[in-house]
Short mmCIF file of C-alpha atoms in Angstrom, two decimals:
data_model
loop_
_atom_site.label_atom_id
_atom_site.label_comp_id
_atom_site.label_asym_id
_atom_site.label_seq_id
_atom_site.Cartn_x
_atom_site.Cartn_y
_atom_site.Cartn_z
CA UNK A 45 0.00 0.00 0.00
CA UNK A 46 3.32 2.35 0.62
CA UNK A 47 4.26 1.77 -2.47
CA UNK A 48 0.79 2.45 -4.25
CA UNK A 49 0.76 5.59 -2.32
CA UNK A 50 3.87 6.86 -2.98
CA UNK A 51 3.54 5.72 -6.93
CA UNK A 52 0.14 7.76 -6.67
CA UNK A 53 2.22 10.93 -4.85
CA UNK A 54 4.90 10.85 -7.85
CA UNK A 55 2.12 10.67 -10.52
CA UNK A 56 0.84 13.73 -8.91
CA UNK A 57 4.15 15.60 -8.66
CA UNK A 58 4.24 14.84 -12.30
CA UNK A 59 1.15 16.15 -13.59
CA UNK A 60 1.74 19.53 -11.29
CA UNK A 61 5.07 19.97 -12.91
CA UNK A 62 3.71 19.56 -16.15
CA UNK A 63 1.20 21.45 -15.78
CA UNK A 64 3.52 24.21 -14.48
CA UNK A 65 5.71 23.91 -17.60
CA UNK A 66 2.51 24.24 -20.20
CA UNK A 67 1.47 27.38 -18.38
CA UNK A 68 4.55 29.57 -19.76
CA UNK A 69 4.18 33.21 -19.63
CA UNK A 70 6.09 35.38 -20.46
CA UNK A 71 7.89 37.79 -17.83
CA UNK A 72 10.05 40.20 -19.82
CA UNK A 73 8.73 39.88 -23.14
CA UNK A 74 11.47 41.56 -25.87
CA UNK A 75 10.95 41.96 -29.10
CA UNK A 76 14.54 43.38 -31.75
CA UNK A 77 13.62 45.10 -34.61
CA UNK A 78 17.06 44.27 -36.45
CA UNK A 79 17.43 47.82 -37.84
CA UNK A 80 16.81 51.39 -36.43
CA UNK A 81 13.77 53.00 -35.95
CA UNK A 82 11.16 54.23 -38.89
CA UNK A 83 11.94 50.44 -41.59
CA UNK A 84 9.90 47.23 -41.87
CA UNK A 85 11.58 45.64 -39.01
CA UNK A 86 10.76 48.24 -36.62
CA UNK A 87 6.95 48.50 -37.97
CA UNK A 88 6.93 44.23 -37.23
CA UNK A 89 7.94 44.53 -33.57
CA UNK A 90 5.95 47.64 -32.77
CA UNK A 91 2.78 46.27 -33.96
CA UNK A 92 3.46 43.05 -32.68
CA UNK A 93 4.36 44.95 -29.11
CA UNK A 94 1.16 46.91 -28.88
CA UNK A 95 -1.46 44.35 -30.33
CA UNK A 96 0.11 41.46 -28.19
CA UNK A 97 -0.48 43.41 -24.48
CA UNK A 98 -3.65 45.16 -25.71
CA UNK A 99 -5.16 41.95 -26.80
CA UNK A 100 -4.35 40.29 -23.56
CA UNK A 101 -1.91 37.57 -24.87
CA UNK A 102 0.71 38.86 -22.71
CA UNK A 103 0.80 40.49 -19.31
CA UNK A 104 3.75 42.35 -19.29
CA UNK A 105 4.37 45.16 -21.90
CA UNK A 106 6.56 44.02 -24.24
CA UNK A 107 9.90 46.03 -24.90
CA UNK A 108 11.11 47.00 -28.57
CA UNK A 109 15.05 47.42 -29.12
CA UNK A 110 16.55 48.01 -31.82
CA UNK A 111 19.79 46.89 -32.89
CA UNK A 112 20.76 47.81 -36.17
CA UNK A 113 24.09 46.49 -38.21
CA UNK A 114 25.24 44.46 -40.66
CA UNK A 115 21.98 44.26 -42.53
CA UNK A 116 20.06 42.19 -39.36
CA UNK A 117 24.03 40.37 -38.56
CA UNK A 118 24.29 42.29 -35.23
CA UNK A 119 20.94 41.24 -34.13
CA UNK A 120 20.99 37.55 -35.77
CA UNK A 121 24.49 36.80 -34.18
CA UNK A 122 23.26 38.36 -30.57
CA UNK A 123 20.40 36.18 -30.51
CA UNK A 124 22.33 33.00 -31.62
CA UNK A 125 25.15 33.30 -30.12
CA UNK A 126 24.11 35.09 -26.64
CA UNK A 127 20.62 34.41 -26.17
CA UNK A 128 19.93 31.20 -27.61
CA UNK A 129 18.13 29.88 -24.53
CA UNK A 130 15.90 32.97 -24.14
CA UNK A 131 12.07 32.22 -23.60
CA UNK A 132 10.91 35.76 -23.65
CA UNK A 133 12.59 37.20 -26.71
CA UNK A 134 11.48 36.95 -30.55
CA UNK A 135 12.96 38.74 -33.24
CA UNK A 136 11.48 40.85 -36.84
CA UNK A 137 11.96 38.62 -39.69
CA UNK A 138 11.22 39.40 -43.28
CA UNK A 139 12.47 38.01 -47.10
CA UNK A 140 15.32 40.45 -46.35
CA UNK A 141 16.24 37.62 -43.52
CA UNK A 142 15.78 34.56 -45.18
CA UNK A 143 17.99 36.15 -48.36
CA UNK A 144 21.40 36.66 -46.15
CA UNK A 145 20.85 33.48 -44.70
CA UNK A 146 20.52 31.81 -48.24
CA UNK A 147 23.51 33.58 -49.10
CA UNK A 148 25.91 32.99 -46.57
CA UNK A 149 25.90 36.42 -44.99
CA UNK A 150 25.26 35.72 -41.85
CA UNK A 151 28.69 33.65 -41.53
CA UNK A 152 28.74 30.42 -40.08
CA UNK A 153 24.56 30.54 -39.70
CA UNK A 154 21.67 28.01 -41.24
CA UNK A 155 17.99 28.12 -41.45
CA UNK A 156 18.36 25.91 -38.27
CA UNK A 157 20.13 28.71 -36.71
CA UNK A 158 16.97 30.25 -35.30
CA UNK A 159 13.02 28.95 -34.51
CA UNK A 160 10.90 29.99 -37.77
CA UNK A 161 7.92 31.44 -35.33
CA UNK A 162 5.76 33.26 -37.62
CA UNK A 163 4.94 35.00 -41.31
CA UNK A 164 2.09 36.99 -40.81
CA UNK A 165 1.99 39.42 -43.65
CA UNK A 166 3.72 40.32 -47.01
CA UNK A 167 3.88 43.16 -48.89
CA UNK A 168 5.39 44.43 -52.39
CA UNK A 169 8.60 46.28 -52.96
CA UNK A 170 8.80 49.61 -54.67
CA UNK A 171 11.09 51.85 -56.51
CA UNK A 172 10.72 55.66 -55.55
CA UNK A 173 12.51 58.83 -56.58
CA UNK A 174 12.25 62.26 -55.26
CA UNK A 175 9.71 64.47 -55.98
CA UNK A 176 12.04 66.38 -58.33
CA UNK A 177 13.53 63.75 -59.81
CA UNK A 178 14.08 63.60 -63.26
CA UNK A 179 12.53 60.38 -64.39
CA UNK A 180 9.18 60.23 -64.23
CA UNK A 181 8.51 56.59 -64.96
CA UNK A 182 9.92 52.71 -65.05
CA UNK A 183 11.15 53.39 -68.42
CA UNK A 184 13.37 56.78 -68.05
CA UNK A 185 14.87 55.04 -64.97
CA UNK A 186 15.88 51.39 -66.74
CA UNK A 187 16.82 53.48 -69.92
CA UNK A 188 19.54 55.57 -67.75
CA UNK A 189 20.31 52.29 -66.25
CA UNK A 190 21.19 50.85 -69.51
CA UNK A 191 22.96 53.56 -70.96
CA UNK A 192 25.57 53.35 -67.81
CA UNK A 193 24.70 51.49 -65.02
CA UNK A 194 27.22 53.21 -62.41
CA UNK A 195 25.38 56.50 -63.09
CA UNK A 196 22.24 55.61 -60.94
CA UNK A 197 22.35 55.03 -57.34
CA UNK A 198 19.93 52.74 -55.79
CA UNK A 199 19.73 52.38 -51.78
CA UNK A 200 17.98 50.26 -49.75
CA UNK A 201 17.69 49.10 -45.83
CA UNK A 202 19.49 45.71 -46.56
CA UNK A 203 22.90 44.72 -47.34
CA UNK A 204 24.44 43.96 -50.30
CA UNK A 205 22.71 40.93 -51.63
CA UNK A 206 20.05 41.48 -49.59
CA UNK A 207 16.55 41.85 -50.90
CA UNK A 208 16.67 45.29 -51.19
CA UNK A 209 19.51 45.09 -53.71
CA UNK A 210 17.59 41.82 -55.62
CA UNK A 211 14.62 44.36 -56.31
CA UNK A 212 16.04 46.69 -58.52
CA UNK A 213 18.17 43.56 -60.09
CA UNK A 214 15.36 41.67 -60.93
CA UNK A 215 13.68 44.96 -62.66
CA UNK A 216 17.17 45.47 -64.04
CA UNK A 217 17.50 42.39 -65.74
CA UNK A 218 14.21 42.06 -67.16
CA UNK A 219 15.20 45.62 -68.84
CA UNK A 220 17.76 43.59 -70.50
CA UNK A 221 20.84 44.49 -68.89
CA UNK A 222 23.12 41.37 -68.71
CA UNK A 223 25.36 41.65 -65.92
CA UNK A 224 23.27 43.12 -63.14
CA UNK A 225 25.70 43.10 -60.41
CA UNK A 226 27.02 46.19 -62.51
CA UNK A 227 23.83 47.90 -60.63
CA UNK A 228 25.42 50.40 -58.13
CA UNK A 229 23.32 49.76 -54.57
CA UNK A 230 24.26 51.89 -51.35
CA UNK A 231 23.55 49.62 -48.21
CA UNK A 232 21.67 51.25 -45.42
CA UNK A 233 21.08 50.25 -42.22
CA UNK A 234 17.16 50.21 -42.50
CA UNK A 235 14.39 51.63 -44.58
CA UNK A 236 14.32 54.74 -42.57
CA UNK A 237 17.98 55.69 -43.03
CA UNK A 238 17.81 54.74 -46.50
CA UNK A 239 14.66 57.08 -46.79
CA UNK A 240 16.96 59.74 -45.84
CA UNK A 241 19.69 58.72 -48.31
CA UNK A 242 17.17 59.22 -51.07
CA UNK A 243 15.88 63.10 -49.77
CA UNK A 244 19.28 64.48 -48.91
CA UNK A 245 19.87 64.15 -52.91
CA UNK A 246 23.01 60.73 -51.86
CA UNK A 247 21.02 58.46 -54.04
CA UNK A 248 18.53 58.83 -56.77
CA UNK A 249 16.67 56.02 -56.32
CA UNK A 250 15.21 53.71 -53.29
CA UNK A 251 14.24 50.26 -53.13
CA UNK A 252 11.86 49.04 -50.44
CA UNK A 253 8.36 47.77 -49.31
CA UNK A 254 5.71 50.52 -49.30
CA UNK A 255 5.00 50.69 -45.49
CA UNK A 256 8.40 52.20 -45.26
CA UNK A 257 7.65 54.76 -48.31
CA UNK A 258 4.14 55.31 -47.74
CA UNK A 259 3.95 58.29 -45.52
CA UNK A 260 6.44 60.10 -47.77
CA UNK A 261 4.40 58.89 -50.81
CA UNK A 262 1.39 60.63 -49.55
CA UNK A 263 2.98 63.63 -48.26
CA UNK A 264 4.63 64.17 -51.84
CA UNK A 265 8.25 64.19 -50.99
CA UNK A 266 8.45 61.16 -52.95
CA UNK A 267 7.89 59.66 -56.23
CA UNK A 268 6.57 55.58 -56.59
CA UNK A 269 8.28 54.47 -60.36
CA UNK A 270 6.67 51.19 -59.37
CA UNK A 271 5.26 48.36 -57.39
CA UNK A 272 6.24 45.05 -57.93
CA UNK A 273 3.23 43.32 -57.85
CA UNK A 274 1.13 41.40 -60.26
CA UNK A 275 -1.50 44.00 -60.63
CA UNK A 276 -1.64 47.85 -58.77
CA UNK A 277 -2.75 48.26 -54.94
CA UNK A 278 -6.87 48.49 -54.29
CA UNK A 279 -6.07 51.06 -51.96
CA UNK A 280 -3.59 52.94 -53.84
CA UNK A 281 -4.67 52.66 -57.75
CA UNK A 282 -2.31 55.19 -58.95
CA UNK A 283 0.58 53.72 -58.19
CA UNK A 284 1.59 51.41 -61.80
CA UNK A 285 2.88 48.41 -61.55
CA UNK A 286 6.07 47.39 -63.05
CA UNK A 287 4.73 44.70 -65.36
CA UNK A 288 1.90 47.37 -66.78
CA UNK A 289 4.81 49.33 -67.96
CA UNK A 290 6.45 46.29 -69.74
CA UNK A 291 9.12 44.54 -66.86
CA UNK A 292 7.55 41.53 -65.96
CA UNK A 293 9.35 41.95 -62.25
CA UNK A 294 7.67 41.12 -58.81
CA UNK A 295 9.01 41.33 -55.29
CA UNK A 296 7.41 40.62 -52.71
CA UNK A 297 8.31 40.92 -49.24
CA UNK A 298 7.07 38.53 -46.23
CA UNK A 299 6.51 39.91 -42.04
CA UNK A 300 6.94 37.81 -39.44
CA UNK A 301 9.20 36.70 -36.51
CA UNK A 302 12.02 34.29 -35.45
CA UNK A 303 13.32 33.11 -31.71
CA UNK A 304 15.88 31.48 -30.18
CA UNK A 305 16.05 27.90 -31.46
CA UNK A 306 17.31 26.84 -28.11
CA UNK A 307 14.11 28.06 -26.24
CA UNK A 308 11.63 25.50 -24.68
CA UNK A 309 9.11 24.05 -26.35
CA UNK A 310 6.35 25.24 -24.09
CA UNK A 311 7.82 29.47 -25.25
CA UNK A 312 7.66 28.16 -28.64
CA UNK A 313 4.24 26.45 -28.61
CA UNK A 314 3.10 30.09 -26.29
CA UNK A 315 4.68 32.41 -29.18
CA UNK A 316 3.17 30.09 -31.99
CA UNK A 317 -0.06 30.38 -30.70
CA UNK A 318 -0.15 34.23 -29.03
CA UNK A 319 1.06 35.23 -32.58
CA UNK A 320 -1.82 33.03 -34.74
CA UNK A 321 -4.28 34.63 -32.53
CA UNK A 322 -3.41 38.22 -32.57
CA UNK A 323 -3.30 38.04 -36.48
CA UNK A 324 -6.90 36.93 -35.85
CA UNK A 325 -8.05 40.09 -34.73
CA UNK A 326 -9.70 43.01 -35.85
CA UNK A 327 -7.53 45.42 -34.55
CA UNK A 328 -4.07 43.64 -36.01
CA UNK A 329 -5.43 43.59 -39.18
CA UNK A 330 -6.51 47.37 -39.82
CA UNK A 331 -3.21 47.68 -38.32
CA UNK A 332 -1.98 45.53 -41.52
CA UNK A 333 -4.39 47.08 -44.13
CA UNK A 334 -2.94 50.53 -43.15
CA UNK A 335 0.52 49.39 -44.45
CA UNK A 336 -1.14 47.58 -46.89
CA UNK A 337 0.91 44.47 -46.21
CA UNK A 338 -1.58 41.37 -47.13
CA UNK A 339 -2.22 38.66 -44.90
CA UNK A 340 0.49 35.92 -45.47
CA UNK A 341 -0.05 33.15 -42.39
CA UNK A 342 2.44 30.78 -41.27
CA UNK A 343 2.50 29.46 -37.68
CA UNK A 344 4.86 27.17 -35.97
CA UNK A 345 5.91 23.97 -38.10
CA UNK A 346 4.54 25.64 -40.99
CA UNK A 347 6.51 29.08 -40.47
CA UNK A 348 9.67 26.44 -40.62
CA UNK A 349 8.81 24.74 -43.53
CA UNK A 350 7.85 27.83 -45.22
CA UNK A 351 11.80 29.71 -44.25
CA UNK A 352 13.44 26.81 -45.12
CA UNK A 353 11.55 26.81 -48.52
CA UNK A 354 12.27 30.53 -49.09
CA UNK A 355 16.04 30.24 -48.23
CA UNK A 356 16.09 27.35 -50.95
CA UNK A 357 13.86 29.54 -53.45
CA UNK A 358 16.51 32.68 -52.70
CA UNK A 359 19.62 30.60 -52.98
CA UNK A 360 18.31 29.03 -56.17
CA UNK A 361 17.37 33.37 -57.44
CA UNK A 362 20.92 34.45 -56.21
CA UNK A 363 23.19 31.92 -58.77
CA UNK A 364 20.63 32.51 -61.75
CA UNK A 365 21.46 36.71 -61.30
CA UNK A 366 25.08 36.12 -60.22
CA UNK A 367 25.27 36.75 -56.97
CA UNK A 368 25.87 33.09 -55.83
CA UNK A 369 28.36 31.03 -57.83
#
């Protein structure tokens, strides 16, 4: 009867600790936008931030930092290589991720590097000028390009290689120049410094998403050439499309997060979940539509099978256009 007893007492120990584990919350929730303030990145943990404690899926604010560098290499190697245990923390993710991993910028890391949490959006890249630039369409712009392909300046808020640069390649190429790593790209450290590259007069052109260029669309300081998507934006009809104007190009541009791949399951399975279900509300999606960024949903094992795809997909892009040999 001892024995039953004290088989019955461990059995209950058991459950209590298991229960205790399944009930993760938590306690200093961080989120790193992998660039400075004002980009994509920093939009994706913002949102995130304020939608997750208003909605009541955390109960602890949840703090934004921003560490910007080496095109999302600061923040990538910080959270591998210094937080890789950390329950608490996720990390803004986007196509511009899954490109440097695909091509071996982020030295030494693999798509098994971090936990694929979440895609919960995309949107599609753009080309802008200044107000006063001179080319006031797709075809001016790829024409000057053509004629001498040093002579136009494109920036962007990723690193060389990154999918900032692979925009304007793409468009580039299907112009007809042949060697499009003759394209001259200016790395910035986000969408918000490269924003500023593009006013000051430093580069003519910028290549982005249009959350990062829409408030200085709509204000007039800037130009949209084009939008790299298969047809022109409900919301935002005037903006042509790059295939309407004869460049069959698209680029577009998945949201979402990563986190430590050494974190428990039980954070995972929490994130996976708190994630899925603020995407499900009303308030995260206006939030969306006003960046018009369209729902793109991957959760958990799917968000991993979907990276690993896109790193395969990018790899495959970056040897046909010569960045990868």
């Amino acid at each position: 009867m001892k024995k039953i007893y004290a088989l019955l007492a461990s059995l209950f120990l058991l459950a209590t600790l298991a229960g205790q584990t399944l009930a993760f919350e938590p306690e200093n929730p961080e989120c790193i936008a992998p660039a400075g303030p004002g980009g994509g990145w920093d939009f994706i943990c913002r949102t995130t931030a304020k939608n997750l404690f208003e909605l009541g899926l955390i109960k602890h604010a949840m703090q934004v930092t921003n560490m910007s560098g080496g095109g999302g290499g600061v923040a990538f190697a910080h959270v591998t290589q210094e937080r890789n245990t950390a329950n608490d923390l996720i990390v803004a993710a986007s196509t511009s991720t899954t490109a440097r991993l695909a091509q071996g910028i982020f030295k030494g890391a693999s798509a098994d590097s971090v936990y694929w949490l979440a895609t919960f959006g995309a949107e599609y890249g753009v080309l802008a000028v200044k107000k006063d630039s001179p080319y006031k369409n797709l075809k001016e712009l790829m024409d000057a390009v053509l004629a001498d392909p040093r002579s136009v300046a494109f920036a962007g808020g990723s690193s060389v290689g990154g999918f900032d640069h692979i925009k304007p390649m793409i468009v580039a190429r299907k112009a007809g120049l042949k060697d499009v790593r003759q394209l001259k790209y200016v790395a910035y450290a986000g969408g918000g410094e490269a924003m500023t590259g593009l006013l000051s007069g430093a580069v003519q052109v910028m290549s982005g998403d249009f959350s990062e260029l829409r408030g200085f669309y709509e204000s007039g300081d800037c130009r949209i050439l084009a939008i790299l998507a298969p047809e022109r934006l409900k919301g935002f009809p005037d903006i042509p499309t790059a295939r309407e104007q004869g460049y069959d190009a698209i680029g577009a541009n998945w949201r979402g997060l990563y986190m430590p791949a050494g974190a428990s399951d039980e954070a995972k399975a929490f994130w996976a979940d708190a994630i899925k279900k603020m995407t499900e509300s009303e308030a995260f999606q206006k939030d969306l539509e006003a960046k018009a960024i369209e729902p793109f949903n991957n959760f958990g094992a799917d968000a991993e099978k979907f990276a690993k795809s896109d790193i395969k997909e990018i790899a495959d892009l970056s040897r046909e256009i010569g960045i990868l040999k």
